[in-house]
Short mmCIF file of C-alpha atoms in Angstrom, two decimals:
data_model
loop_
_atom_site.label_atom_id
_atom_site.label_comp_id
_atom_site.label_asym_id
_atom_site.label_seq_id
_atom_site.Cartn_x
_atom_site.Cartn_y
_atom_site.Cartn_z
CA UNK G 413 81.94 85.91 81.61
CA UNK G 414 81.30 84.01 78.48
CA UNK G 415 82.45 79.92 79.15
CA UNK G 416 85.71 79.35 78.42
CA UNK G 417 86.19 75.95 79.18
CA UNK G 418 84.82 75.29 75.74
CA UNK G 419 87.49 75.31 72.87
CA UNK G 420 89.17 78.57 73.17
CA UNK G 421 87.71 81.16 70.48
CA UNK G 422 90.35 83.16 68.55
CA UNK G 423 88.43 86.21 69.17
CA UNK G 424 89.31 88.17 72.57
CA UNK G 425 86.00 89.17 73.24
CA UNK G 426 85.13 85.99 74.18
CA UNK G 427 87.68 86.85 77.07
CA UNK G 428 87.29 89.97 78.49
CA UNK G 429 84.62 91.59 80.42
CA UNK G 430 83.86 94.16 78.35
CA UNK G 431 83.16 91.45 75.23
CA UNK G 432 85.71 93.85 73.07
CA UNK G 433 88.76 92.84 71.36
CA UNK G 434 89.94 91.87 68.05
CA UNK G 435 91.72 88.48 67.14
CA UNK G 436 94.92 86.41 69.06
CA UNK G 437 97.73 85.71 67.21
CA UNK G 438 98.65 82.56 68.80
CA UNK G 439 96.03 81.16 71.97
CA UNK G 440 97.25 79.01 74.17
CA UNK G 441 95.51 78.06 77.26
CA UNK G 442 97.44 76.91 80.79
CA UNK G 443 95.96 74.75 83.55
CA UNK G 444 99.18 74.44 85.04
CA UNK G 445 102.33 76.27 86.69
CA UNK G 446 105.03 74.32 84.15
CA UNK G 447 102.53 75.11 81.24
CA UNK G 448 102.95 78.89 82.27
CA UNK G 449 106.47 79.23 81.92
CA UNK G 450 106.98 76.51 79.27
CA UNK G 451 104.56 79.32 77.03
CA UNK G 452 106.29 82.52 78.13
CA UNK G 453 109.67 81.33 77.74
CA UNK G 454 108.73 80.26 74.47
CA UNK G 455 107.08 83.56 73.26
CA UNK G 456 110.39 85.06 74.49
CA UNK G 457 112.43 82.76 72.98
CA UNK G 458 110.88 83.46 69.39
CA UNK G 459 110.62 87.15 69.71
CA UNK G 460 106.46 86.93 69.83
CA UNK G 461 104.90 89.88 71.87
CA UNK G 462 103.05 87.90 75.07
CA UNK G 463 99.61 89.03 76.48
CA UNK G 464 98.52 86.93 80.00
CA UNK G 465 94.87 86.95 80.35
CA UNK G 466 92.62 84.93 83.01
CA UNK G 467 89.56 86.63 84.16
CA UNK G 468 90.09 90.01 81.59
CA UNK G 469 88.38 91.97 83.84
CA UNK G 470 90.93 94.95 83.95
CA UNK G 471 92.33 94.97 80.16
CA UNK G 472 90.80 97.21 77.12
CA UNK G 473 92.31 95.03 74.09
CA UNK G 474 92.17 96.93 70.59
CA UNK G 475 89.29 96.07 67.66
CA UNK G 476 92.72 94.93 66.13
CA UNK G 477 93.32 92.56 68.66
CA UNK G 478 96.90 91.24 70.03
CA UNK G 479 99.41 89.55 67.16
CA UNK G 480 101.17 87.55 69.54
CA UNK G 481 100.40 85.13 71.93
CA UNK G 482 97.73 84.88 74.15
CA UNK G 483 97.91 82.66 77.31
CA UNK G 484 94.76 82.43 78.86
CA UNK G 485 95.56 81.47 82.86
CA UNK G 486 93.27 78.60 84.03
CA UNK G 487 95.56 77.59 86.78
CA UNK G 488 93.72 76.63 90.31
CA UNK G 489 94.08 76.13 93.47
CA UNK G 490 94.22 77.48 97.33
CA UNK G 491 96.46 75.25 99.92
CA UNK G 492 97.93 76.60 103.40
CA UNK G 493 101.32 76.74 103.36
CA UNK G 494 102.09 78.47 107.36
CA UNK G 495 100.12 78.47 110.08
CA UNK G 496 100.24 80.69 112.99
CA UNK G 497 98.04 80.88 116.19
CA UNK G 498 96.02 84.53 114.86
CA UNK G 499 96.97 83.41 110.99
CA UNK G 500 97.61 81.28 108.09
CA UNK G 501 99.01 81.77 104.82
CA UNK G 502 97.37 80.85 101.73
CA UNK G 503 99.18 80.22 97.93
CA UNK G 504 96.55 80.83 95.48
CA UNK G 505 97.18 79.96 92.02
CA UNK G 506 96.99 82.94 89.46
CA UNK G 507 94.41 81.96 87.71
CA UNK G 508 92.11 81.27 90.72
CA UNK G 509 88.71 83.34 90.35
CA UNK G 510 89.10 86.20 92.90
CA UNK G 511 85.63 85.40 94.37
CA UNK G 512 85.92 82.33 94.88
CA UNK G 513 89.36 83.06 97.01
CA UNK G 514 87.34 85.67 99.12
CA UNK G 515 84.27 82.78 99.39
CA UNK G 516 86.68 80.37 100.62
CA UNK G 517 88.31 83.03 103.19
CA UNK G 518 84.80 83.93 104.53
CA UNK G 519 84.18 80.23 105.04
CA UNK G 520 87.39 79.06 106.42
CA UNK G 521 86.98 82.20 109.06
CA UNK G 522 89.83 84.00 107.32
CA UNK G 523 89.89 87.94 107.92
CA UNK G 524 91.34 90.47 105.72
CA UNK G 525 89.71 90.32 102.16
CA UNK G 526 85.84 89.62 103.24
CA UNK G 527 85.60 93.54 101.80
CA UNK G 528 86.71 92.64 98.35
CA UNK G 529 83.82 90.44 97.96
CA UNK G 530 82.37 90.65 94.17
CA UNK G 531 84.97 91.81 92.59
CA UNK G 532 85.39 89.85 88.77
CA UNK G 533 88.81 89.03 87.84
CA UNK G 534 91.65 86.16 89.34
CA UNK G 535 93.98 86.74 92.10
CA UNK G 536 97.43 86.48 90.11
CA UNK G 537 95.70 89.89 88.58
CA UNK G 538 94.64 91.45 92.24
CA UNK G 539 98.87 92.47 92.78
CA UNK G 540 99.38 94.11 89.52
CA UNK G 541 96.60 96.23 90.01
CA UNK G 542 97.24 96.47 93.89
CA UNK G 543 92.86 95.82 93.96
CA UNK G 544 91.15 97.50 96.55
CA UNK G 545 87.60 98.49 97.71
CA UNK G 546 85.74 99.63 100.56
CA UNK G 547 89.17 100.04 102.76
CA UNK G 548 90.83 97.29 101.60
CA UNK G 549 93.34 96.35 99.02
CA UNK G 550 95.00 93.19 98.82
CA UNK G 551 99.07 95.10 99.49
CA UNK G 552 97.59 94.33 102.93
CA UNK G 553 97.38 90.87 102.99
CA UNK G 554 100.19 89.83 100.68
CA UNK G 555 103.63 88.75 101.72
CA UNK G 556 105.25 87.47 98.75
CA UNK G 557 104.56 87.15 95.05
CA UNK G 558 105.52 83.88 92.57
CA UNK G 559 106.62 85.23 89.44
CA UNK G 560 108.18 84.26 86.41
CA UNK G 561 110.95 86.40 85.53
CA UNK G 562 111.45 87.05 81.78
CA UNK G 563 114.55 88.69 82.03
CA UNK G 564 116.32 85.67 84.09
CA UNK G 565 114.37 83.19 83.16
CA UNK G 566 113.42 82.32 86.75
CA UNK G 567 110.65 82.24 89.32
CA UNK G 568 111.28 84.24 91.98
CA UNK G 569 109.48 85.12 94.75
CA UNK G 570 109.06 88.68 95.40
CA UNK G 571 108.25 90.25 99.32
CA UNK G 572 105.68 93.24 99.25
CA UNK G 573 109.34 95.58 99.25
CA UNK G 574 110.00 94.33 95.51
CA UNK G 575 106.02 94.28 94.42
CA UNK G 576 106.63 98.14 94.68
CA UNK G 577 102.79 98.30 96.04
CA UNK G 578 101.12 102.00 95.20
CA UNK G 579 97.40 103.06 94.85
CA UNK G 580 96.40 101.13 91.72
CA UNK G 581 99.61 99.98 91.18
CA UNK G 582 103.08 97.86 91.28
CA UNK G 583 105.59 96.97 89.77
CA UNK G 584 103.68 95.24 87.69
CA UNK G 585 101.79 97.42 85.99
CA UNK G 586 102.71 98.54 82.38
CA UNK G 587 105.71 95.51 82.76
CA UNK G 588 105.93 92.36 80.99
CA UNK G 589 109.16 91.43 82.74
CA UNK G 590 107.27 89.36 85.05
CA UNK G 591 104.25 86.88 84.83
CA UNK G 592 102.68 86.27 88.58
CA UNK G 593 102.04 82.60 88.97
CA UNK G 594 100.99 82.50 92.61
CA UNK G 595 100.17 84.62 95.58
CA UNK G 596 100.53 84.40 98.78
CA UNK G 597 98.25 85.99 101.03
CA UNK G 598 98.87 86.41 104.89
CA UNK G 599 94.71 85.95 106.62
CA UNK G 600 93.61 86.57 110.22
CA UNK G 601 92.07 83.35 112.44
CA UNK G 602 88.80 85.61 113.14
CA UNK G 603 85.37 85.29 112.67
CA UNK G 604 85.13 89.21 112.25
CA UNK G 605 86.12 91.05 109.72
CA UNK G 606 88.68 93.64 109.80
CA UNK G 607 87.81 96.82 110.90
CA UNK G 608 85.32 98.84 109.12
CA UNK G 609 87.24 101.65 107.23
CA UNK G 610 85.11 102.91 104.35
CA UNK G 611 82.24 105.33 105.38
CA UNK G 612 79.54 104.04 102.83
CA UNK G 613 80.07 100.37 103.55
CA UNK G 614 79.76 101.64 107.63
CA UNK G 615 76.39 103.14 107.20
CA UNK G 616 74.93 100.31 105.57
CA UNK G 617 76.08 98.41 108.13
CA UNK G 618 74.60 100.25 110.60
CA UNK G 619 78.29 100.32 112.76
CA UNK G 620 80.81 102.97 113.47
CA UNK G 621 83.83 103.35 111.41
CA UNK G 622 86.29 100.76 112.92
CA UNK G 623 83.97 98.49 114.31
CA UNK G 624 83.89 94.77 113.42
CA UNK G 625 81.14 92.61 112.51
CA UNK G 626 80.52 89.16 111.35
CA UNK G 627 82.65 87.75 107.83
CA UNK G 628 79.49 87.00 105.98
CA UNK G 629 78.10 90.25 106.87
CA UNK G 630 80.48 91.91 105.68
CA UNK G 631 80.75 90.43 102.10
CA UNK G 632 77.31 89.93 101.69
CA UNK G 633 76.78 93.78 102.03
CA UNK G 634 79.45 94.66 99.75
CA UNK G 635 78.25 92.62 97.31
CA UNK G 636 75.06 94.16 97.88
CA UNK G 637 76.86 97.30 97.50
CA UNK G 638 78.43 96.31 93.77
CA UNK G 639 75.38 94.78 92.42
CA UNK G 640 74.03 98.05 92.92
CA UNK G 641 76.40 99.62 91.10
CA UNK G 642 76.86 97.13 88.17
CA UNK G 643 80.06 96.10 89.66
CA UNK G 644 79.18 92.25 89.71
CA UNK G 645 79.34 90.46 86.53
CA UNK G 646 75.72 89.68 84.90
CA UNK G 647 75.61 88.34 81.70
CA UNK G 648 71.86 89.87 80.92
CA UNK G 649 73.28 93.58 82.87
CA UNK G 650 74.86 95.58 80.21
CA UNK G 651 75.47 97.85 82.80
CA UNK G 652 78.45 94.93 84.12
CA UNK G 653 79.56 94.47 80.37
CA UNK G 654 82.96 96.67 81.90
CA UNK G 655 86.40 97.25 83.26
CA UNK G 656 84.65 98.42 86.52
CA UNK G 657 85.78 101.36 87.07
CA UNK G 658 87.36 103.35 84.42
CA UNK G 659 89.53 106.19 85.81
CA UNK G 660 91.58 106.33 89.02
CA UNK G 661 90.49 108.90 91.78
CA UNK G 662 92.85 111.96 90.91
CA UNK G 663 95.57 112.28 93.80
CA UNK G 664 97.14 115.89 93.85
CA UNK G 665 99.53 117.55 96.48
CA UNK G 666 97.45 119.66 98.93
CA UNK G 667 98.38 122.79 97.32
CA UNK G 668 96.87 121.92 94.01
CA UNK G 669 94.05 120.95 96.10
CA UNK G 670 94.36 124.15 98.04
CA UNK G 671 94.39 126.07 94.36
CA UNK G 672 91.17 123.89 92.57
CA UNK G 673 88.88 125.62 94.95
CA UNK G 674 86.53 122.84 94.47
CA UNK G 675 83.69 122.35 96.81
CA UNK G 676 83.86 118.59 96.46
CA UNK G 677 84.17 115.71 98.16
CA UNK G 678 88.19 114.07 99.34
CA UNK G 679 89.90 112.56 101.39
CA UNK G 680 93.35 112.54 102.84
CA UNK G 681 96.17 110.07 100.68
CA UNK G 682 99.42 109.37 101.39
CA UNK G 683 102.15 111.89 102.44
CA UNK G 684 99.59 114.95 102.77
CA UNK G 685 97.75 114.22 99.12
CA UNK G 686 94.49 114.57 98.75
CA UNK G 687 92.30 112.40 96.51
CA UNK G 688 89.52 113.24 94.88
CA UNK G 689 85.95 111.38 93.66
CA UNK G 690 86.13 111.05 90.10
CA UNK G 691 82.44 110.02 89.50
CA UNK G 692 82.00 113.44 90.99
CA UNK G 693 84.36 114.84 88.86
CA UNK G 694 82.49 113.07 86.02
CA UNK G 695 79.46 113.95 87.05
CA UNK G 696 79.83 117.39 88.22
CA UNK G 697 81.69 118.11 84.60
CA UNK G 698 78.27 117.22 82.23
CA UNK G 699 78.59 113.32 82.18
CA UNK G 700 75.37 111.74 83.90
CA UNK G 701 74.70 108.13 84.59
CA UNK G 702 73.89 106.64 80.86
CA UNK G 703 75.85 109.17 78.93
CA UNK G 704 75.57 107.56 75.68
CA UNK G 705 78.11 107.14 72.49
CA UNK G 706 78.00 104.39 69.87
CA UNK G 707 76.89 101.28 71.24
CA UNK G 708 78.94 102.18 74.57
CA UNK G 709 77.64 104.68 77.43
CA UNK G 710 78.71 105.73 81.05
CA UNK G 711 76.83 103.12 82.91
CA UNK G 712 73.26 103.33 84.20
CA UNK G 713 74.09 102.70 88.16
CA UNK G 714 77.50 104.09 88.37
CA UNK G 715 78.93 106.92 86.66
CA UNK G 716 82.61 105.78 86.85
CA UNK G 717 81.88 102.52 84.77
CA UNK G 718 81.91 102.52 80.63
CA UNK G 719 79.85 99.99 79.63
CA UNK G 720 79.64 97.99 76.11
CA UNK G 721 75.99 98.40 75.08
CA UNK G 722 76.21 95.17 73.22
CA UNK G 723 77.43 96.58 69.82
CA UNK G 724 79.91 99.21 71.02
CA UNK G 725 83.64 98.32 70.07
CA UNK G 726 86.84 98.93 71.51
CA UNK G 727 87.10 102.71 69.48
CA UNK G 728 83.93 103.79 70.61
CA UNK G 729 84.69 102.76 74.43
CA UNK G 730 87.99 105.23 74.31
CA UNK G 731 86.15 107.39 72.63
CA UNK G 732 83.69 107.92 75.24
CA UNK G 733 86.58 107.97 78.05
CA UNK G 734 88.36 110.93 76.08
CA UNK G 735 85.31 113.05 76.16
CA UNK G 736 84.64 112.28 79.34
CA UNK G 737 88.99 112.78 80.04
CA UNK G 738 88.68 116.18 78.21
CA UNK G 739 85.39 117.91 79.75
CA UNK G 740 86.79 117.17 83.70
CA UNK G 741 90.22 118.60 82.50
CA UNK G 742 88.08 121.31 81.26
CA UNK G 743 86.10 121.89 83.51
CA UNK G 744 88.36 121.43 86.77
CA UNK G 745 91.37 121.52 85.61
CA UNK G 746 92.02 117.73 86.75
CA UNK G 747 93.24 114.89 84.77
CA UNK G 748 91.89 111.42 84.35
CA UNK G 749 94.34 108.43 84.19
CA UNK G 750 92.35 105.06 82.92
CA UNK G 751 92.69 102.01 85.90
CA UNK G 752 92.80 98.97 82.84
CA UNK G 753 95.66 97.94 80.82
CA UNK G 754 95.41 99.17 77.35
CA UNK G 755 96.36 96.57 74.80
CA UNK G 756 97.21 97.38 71.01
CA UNK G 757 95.06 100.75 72.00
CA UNK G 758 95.43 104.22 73.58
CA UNK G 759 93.81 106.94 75.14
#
């Protein structure tokens, strides 16, 4: 990400991982909890449209930019708040870098999260999205959300029942009723990891799906994994210049499945769904690793990431995820949902 401990830049670019998006309104930055709600209450008070942004790893902001204000979250900090004989529970500050969470975890001898190793972004963002990766997601760890409540100007803190936890999702998502401001995440006392539940990560481990192994084994393979795939952030790697992944994997009922007749790769979801790949999908439809458009392209080492070339903007970008959107639809009759949060933009 570019440094923004400098004097904040006006332009959101300077902000998000893909380097797209058009001028702030109103920046403020926040290096503290009071800060937080002093600047959303305000923005609420005055009527001014509010955009939270800390790492902007998972938000597509228009060439227009946001007329509003901008709060960039730069709180930090991880402190253990219960401790049990097999756990503890840690309240991380929103804008705490994700990585540097899962680091610490790894370190301490904290299980649960060692699998979400690499992944850009801050862990007030990891419940919206409900993050996950090679069988985890963070729904499994959390037990209770600090949010700022817009609505009753309040914090409250929410249990995993009110987060409304989904694949990709919560309640969240698409909702500017609440702002998280901390997170608190329930961690094993192990030296293991959890068990192994994603087939790709097992084989390069060289274990059995649900076997253990060491907590620095496991992250240092996934981010193995992810640098493969351009899914670590590298300032010289284009390819990372992203959202990571761009589209959900389609979920459909199993008779929709049943009626695709695809001879694809899925798995089971919840309730008897079935999910489907879609870099296969993307693939399979005519869209190859470094698919190119305007100064964006589908990137080099993974074909579910659009990447900024380094003179793409924000137009371009959807404009390669609609063609991409429209051939699978064509093609397989399946539809793509984007994973980001479009701001002042649509697909």
């Amino acid at each position: 990400m570019p440094d923004v401990t400098a004097a904040p830049q006006t332009v959101l670019s300077a902000y998000t991982t893909l380097r797209l998006g058009g001028p702030a309104g109103i920046l403020t930055v926040a290096t503290e909890t009071d800060q937080v709600v002093a600047t959303v209450r305000n923005a609420t008070e005055e009527g001014r449209p509010l955009l939270v942004l800390a790492g902007g790893s998972n938000v597509v902001i228009g060439d227009a930019g946001f007329d509003g204000t901008v709060l960039l979250l730069r709180t930090r900090g991880i402190r253990v708040v219960e401790e049990r004989e097999d756990s503890v529970v840690l309240r991380v500050a929103a804008g705490e870098p994700w990585d540097d969470l899962v680091a610490y975890a790894v370190e301490k001898g904290l299980s649960g999260i060692e699998c979400l190793s690499g992944i850009p972004g801050s862990a007030g963002a990891t419940p919206i999205q409900n993050v996950g990766a090679y069988g985890q997601e963070v729904a499994h760890t959390i037990v209770a959300v600090h949010a700022y409540d817009r609505e009753t100007r309040t914090l409250r803190v929410m249990p995993p029942a009110e987060c409304a936890f989904a694949y990709r999702a919560s309640v969240f998502k698409h909702n500017d009723r609440y702002v998280v401001v901390e997170v608190d995440f329930r961690l094993a006392r192990s030296a293991e990891s959890a068990p192994i539940r994603y087939a790709e990560l097992a084989r390069n481990l060289g274990v059995e799906a649900g076997d253990r192994v060491p907590l620095q084994q496991a992250r240092d393979t996934v981010r193995k994994l992810r640098e493969q795939k351009g899914m670590v952030l590298d300032a010289d790697d284009r390819d990372t210049w992203s959202v990571g992944s761009f589209f959900t994997n389609p979920v459909v009922s199993a008779a929709e499945w049943a009626g695709l007749g695809l001879d694809a790769p899925h798995w089971p979801g919840d309730d008897g769904t079935v999910k489907i790949p879609a870099a296969w999908l993307i693939e399979h439809a005519g869209f190859p690793k470094g698919f190119a458009g305007d100064g964006v392209s589908i990137s080099t080492k993974h074909t579910l990431a659009l990447t900024n070339r380094g003179t793409g903007t924000t137009e371009a970008l959807l404009g390669l995820a609609r063609t991409v959107r429209d051939g699978v639809r064509a093609c397989f009759g399946v539809e793509l949902h984007p994973e980001p949060v479009l701001i002042n933009c649509a697909l």
